mmCIF file of C-alpha atoms in Angstrom:
data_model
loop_
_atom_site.group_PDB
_atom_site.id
_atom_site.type_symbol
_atom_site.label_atom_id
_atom_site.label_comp_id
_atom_site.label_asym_id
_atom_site.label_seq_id
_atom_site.Cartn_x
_atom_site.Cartn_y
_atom_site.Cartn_z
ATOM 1 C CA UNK F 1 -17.500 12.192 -14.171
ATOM 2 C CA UNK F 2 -17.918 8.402 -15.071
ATOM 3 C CA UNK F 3 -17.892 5.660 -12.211
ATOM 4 C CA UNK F 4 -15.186 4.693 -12.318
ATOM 5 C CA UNK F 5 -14.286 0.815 -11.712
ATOM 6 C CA UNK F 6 -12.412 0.202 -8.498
ATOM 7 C CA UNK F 7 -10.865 -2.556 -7.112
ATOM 8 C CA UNK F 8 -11.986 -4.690 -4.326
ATOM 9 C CA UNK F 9 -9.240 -4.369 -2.558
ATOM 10 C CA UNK F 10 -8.542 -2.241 0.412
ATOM 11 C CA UNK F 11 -6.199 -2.805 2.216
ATOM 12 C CA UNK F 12 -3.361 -5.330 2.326
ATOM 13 C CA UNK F 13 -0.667 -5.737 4.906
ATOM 14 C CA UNK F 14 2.260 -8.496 5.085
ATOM 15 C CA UNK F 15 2.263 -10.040 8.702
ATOM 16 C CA UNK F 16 4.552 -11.977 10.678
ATOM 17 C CA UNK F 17 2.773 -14.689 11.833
ATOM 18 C CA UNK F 18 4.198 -14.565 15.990
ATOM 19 C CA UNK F 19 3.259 -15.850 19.480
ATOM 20 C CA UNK F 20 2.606 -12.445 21.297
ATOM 21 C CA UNK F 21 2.816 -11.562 25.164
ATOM 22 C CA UNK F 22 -0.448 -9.700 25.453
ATOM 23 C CA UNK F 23 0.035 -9.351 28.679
ATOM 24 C CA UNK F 24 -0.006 -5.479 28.512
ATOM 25 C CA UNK F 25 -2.763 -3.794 28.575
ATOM 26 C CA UNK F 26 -1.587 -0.986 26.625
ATOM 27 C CA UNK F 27 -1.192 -2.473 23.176
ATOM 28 C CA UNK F 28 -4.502 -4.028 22.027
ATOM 29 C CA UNK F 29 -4.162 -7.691 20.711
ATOM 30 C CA UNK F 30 -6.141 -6.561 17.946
ATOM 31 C CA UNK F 31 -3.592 -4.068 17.089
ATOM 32 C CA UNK F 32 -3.003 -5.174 13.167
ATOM 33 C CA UNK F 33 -6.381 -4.337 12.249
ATOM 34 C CA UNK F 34 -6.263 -1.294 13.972
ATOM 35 C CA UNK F 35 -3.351 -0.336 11.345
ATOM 36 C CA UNK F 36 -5.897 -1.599 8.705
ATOM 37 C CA UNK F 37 -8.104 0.467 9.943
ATOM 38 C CA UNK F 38 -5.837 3.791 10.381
ATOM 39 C CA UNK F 39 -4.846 3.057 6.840
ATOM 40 C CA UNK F 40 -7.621 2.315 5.237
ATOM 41 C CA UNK F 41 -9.083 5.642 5.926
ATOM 42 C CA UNK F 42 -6.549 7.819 3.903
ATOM 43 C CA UNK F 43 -6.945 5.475 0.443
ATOM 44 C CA UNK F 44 -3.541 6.598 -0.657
ATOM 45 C CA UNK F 45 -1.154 3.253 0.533
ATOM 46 C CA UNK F 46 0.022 1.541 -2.762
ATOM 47 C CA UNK F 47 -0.290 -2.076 -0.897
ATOM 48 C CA UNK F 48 -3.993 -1.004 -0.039
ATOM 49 C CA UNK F 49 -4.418 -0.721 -4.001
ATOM 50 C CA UNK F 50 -4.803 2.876 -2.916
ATOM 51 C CA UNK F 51 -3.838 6.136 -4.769
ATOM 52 C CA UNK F 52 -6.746 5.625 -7.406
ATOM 53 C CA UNK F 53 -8.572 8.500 -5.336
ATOM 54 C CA UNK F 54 -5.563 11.385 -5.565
ATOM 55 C CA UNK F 55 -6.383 11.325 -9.967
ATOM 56 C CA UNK F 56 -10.101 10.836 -9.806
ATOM 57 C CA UNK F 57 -11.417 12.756 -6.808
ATOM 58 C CA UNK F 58 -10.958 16.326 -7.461
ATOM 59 C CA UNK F 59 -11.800 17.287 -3.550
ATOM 60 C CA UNK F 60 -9.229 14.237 -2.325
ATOM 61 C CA UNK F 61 -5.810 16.451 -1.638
ATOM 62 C CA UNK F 62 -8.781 19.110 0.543
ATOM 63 C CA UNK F 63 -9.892 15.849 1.915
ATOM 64 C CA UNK F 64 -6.900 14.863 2.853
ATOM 65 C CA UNK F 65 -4.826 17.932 3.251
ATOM 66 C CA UNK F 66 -7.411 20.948 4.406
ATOM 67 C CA UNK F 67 -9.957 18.004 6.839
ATOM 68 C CA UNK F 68 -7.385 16.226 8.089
ATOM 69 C CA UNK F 69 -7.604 12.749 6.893
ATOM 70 C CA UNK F 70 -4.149 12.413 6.370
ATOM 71 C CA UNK F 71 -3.128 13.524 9.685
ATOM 72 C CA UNK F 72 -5.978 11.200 11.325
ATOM 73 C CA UNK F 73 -4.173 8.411 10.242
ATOM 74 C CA UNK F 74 -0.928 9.962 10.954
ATOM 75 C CA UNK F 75 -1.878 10.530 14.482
ATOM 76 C CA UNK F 76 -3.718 7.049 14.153
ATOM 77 C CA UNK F 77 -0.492 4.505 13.662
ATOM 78 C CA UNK F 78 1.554 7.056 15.922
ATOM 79 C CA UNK F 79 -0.976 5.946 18.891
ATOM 80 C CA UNK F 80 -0.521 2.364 17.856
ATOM 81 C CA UNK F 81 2.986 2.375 17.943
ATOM 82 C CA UNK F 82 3.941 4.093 20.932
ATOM 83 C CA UNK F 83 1.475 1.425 22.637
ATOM 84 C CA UNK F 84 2.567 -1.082 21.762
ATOM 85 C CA UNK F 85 6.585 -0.213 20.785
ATOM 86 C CA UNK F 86 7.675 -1.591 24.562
ATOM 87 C CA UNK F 87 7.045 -4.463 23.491
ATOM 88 C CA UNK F 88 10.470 -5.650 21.013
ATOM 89 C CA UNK F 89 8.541 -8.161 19.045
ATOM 90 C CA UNK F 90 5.370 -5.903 18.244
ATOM 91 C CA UNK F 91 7.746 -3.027 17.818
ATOM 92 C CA UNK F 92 9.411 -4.930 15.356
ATOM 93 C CA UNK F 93 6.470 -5.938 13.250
ATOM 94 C CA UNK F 94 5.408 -2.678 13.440
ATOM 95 C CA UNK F 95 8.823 -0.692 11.946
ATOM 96 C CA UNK F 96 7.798 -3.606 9.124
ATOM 97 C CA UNK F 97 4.318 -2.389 8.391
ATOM 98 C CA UNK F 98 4.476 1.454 8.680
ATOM 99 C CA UNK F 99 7.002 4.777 9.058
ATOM 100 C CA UNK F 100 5.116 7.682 11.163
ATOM 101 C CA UNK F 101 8.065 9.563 9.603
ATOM 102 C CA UNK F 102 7.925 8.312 6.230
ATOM 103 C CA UNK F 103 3.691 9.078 6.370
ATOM 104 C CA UNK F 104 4.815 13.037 7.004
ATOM 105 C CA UNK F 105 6.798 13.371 4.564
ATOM 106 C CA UNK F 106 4.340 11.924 2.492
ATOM 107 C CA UNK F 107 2.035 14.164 4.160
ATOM 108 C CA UNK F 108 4.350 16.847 3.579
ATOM 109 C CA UNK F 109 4.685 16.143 -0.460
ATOM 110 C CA UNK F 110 1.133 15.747 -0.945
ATOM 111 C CA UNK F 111 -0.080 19.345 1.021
ATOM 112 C CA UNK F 112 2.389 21.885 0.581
ATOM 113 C CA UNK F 113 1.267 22.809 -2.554
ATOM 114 C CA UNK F 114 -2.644 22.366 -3.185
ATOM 115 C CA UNK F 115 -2.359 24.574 -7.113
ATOM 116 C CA UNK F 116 -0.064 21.876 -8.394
ATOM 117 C CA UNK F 117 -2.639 19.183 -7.909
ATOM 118 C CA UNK F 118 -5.682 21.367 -9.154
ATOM 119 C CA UNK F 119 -4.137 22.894 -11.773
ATOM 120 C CA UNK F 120 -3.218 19.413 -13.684
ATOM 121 C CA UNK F 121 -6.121 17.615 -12.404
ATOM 122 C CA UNK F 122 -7.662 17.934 -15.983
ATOM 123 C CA UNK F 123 -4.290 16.281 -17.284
ATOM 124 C CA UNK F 124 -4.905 13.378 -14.651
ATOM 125 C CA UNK F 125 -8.108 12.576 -14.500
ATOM 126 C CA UNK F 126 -8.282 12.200 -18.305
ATOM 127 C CA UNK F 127 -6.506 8.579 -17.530
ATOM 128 C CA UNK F 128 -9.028 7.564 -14.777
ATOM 129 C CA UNK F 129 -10.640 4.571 -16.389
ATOM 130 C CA UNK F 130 -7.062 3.432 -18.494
ATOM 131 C CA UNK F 131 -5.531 3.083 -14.572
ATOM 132 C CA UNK F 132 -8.219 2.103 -12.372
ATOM 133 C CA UNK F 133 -8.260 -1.143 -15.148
ATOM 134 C CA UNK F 134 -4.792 -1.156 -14.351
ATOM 135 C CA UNK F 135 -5.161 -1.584 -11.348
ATOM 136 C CA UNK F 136 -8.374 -3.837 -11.026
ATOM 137 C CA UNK F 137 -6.187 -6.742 -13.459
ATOM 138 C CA UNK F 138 -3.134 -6.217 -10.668
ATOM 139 C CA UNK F 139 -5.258 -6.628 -7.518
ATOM 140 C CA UNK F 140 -6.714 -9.998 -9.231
ATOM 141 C CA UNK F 141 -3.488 -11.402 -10.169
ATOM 142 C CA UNK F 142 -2.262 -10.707 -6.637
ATOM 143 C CA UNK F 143 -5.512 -12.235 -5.095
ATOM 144 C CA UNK F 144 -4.412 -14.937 -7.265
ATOM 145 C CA UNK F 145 -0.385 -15.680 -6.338
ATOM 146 C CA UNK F 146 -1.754 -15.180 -2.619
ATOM 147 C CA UNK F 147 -4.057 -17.897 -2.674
ATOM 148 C CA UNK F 148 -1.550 -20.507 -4.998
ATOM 149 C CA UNK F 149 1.134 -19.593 -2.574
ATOM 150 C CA UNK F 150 -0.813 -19.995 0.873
ATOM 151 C CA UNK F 151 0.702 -20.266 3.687
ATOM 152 C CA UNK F 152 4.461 -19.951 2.169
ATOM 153 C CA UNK F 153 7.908 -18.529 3.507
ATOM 154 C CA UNK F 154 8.455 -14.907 4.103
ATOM 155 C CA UNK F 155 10.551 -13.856 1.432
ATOM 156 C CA UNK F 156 7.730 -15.460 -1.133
ATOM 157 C CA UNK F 157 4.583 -13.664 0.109
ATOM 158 C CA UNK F 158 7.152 -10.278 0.827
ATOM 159 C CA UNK F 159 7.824 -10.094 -2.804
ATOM 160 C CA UNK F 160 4.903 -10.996 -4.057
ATOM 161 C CA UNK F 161 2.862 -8.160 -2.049
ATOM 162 C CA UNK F 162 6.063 -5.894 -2.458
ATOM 163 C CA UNK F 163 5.958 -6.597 -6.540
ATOM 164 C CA UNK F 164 1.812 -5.814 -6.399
ATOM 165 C CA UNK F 165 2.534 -2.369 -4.390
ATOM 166 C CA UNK F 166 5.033 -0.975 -7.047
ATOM 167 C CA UNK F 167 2.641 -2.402 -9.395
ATOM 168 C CA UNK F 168 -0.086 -0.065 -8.539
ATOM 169 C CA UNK F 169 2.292 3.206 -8.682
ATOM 170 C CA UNK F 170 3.311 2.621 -11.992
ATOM 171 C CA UNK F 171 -0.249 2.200 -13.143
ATOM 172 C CA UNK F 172 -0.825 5.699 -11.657
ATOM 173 C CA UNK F 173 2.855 6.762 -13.043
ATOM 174 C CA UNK F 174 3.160 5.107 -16.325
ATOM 175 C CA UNK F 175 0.456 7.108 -18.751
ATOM 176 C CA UNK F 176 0.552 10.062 -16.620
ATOM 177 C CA UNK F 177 4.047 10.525 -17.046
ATOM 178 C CA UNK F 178 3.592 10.533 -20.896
ATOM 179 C CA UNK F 179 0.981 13.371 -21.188
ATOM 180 C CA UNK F 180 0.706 15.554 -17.909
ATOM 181 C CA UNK F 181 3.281 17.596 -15.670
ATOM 182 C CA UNK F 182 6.540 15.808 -14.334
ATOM 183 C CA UNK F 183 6.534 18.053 -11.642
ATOM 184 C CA UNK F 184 2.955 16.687 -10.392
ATOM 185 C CA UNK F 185 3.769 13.101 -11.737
ATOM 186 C CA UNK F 186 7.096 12.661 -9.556
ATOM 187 C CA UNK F 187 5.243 14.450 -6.704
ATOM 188 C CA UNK F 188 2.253 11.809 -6.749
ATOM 189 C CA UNK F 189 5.011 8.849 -6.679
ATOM 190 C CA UNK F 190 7.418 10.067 -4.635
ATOM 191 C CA UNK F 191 4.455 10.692 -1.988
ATOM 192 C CA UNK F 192 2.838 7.058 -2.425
ATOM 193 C CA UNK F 193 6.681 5.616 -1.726
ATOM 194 C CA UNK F 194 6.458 7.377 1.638
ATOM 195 C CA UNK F 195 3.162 5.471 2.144
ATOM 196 C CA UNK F 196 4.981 1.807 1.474
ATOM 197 C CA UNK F 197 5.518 -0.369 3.794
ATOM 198 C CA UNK F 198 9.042 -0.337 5.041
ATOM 199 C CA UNK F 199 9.275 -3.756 4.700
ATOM 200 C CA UNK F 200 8.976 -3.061 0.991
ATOM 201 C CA UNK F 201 12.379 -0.656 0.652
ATOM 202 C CA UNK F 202 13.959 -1.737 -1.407
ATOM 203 C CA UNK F 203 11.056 -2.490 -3.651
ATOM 204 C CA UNK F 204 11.849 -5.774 -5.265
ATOM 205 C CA UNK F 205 12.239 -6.403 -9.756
ATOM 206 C CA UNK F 206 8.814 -6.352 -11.320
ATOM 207 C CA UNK F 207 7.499 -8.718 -13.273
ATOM 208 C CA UNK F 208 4.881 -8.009 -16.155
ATOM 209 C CA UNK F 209 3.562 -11.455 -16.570
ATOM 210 C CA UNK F 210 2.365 -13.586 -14.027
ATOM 211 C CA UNK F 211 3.958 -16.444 -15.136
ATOM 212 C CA UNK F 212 7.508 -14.804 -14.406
ATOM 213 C CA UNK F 213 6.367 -13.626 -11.296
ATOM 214 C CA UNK F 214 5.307 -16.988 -9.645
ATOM 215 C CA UNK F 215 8.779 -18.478 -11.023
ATOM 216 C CA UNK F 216 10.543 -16.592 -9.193
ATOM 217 C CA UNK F 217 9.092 -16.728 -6.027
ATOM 218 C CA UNK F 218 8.886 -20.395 -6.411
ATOM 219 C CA UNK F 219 12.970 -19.909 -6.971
ATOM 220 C CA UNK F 220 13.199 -17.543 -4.103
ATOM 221 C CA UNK F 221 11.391 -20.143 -1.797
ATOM 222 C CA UNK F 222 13.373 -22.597 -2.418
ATOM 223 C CA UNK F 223 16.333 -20.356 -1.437
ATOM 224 C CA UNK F 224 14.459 -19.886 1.894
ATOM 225 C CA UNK F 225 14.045 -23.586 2.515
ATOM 226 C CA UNK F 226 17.880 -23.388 3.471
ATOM 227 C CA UNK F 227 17.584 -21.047 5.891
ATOM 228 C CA UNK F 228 15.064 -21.429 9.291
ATOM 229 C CA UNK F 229 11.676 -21.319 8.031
ATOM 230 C CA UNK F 230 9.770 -18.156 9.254
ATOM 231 C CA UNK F 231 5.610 -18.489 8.380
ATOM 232 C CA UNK F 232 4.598 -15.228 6.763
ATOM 233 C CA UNK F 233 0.988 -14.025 6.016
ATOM 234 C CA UNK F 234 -0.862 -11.732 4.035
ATOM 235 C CA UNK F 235 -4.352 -10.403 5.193
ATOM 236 C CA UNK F 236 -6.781 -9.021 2.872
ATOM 237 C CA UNK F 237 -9.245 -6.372 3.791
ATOM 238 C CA UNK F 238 -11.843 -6.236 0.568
ATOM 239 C CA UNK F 239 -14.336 -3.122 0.236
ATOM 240 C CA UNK F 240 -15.579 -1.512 -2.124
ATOM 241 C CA UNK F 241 -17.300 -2.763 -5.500
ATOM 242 C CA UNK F 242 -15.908 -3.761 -9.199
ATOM 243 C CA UNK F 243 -18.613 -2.373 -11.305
ATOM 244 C CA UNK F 244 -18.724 0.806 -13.555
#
């Protein structure tokens, strides 16, 4: 099977950016990478540009599924939460990054039935190269409204990390949905929305051009500028490599 081309991006998380009482020592202060981190090992989070592996990586559902990946990181932002959920503003920022019980019934989707995966994975992996560029021209146009927007409101860096998410399922969605199984098409999806950030429900309108997209969260910051100004930030975690 070709290399396929895969973009840089890993994983990427909206933050609130919040003065935090670390004074317990349960919750580690470095407890937002640690979500990175639990995330990043399961490849299958839409905002991490993640999914890619589930259509090109015929052994990805065993890894996942039969090895346990998926419940590592399960059992990875469960930890994190109940250490640091005593805490109201932390347990707040954390219902805004991840759902333990929206990951298991991702979790749930994805494993219960192994056959439906292999037995279309011909189907899917036929559109490898058409969605992985797909997905490496979304991740650079959201590299690119992240850095013109900076350090901006909320609501602007919500929807414009919220807009790249769906962005990456309908690359997956899109030209599968035309040629292979609907069953294992709305399966795939419907499992990758379980791995969104709840901050992210309801996903916001997408925007095809980037133009469009950048005037409307110019529009949508002005909006904000009526209301109390809350500073927002997106962190990006890059791995991985953009060659064939």
């Amino acid at each position: 099977m070709a290399n396929f081309c895969r973009a840089g991006v890993l994983v990427i998380f909206i933050l609130f950016s919040v003065d935090v009482d670390y004074g317990s020592a349960k919750c580690p202060e470095d407890y937002r990478y640690r979500v990175e981190m639990c995330v990043m090992e399961a490849q299958v989070a839409p905002q991490a540009g993640g999914g890619l592996p589930l259509i090109t990586d015929s052994n990805k559902l065993e890894e996942l599924c039969v090895r346990g990946i998926l419940q590592k990181t399960i059992d990875c932002l469960r930890d994190i939460y109940d250490r640091c959920s005593n805490n109201i503003t932390q347990k707040q920022e954390l219902d805004m990054l991840f759902s333990v019980e929206e990951w298991k019934h991702g979790q749930t989707l994805l494993c219960e039935d192994l056959n439906l995966f292999k037995n279309h994975f011909d189907c899917v992996s036929k559109f490898g190269p058409r969605i992985s560029s797909c997905i490496l021209v979304r991740t650079q146009l959201f590299k690119k409204a992240v850095t013109d927007a900076g350090i901006a409101h909320f609501r602007t860096l919500h929807d414009i990390t919220c807009n790249f998410a769906q962005n990456i399922v309908n690359c997956l969605e899109r030209p599968l949905a035309r040629s292979c199984s609907l069953e294992v098409v709305d399966t795939m999806v419907s499992a990758l929305h379980r791995f969104l950030p709840p901050a992210c429900a309801p996903v916001p309108a997408l925007y095809e051009a980037e133009d469009e997209q950048m005037e409307d969260t110019r529009s949508t910051a002005h909006q904000d500028e009526q209301h109390e100004p809350m500073i927002y930030e997106t962190v990006i975690v890059e791995g991985g490599d953009g060659g064939n």
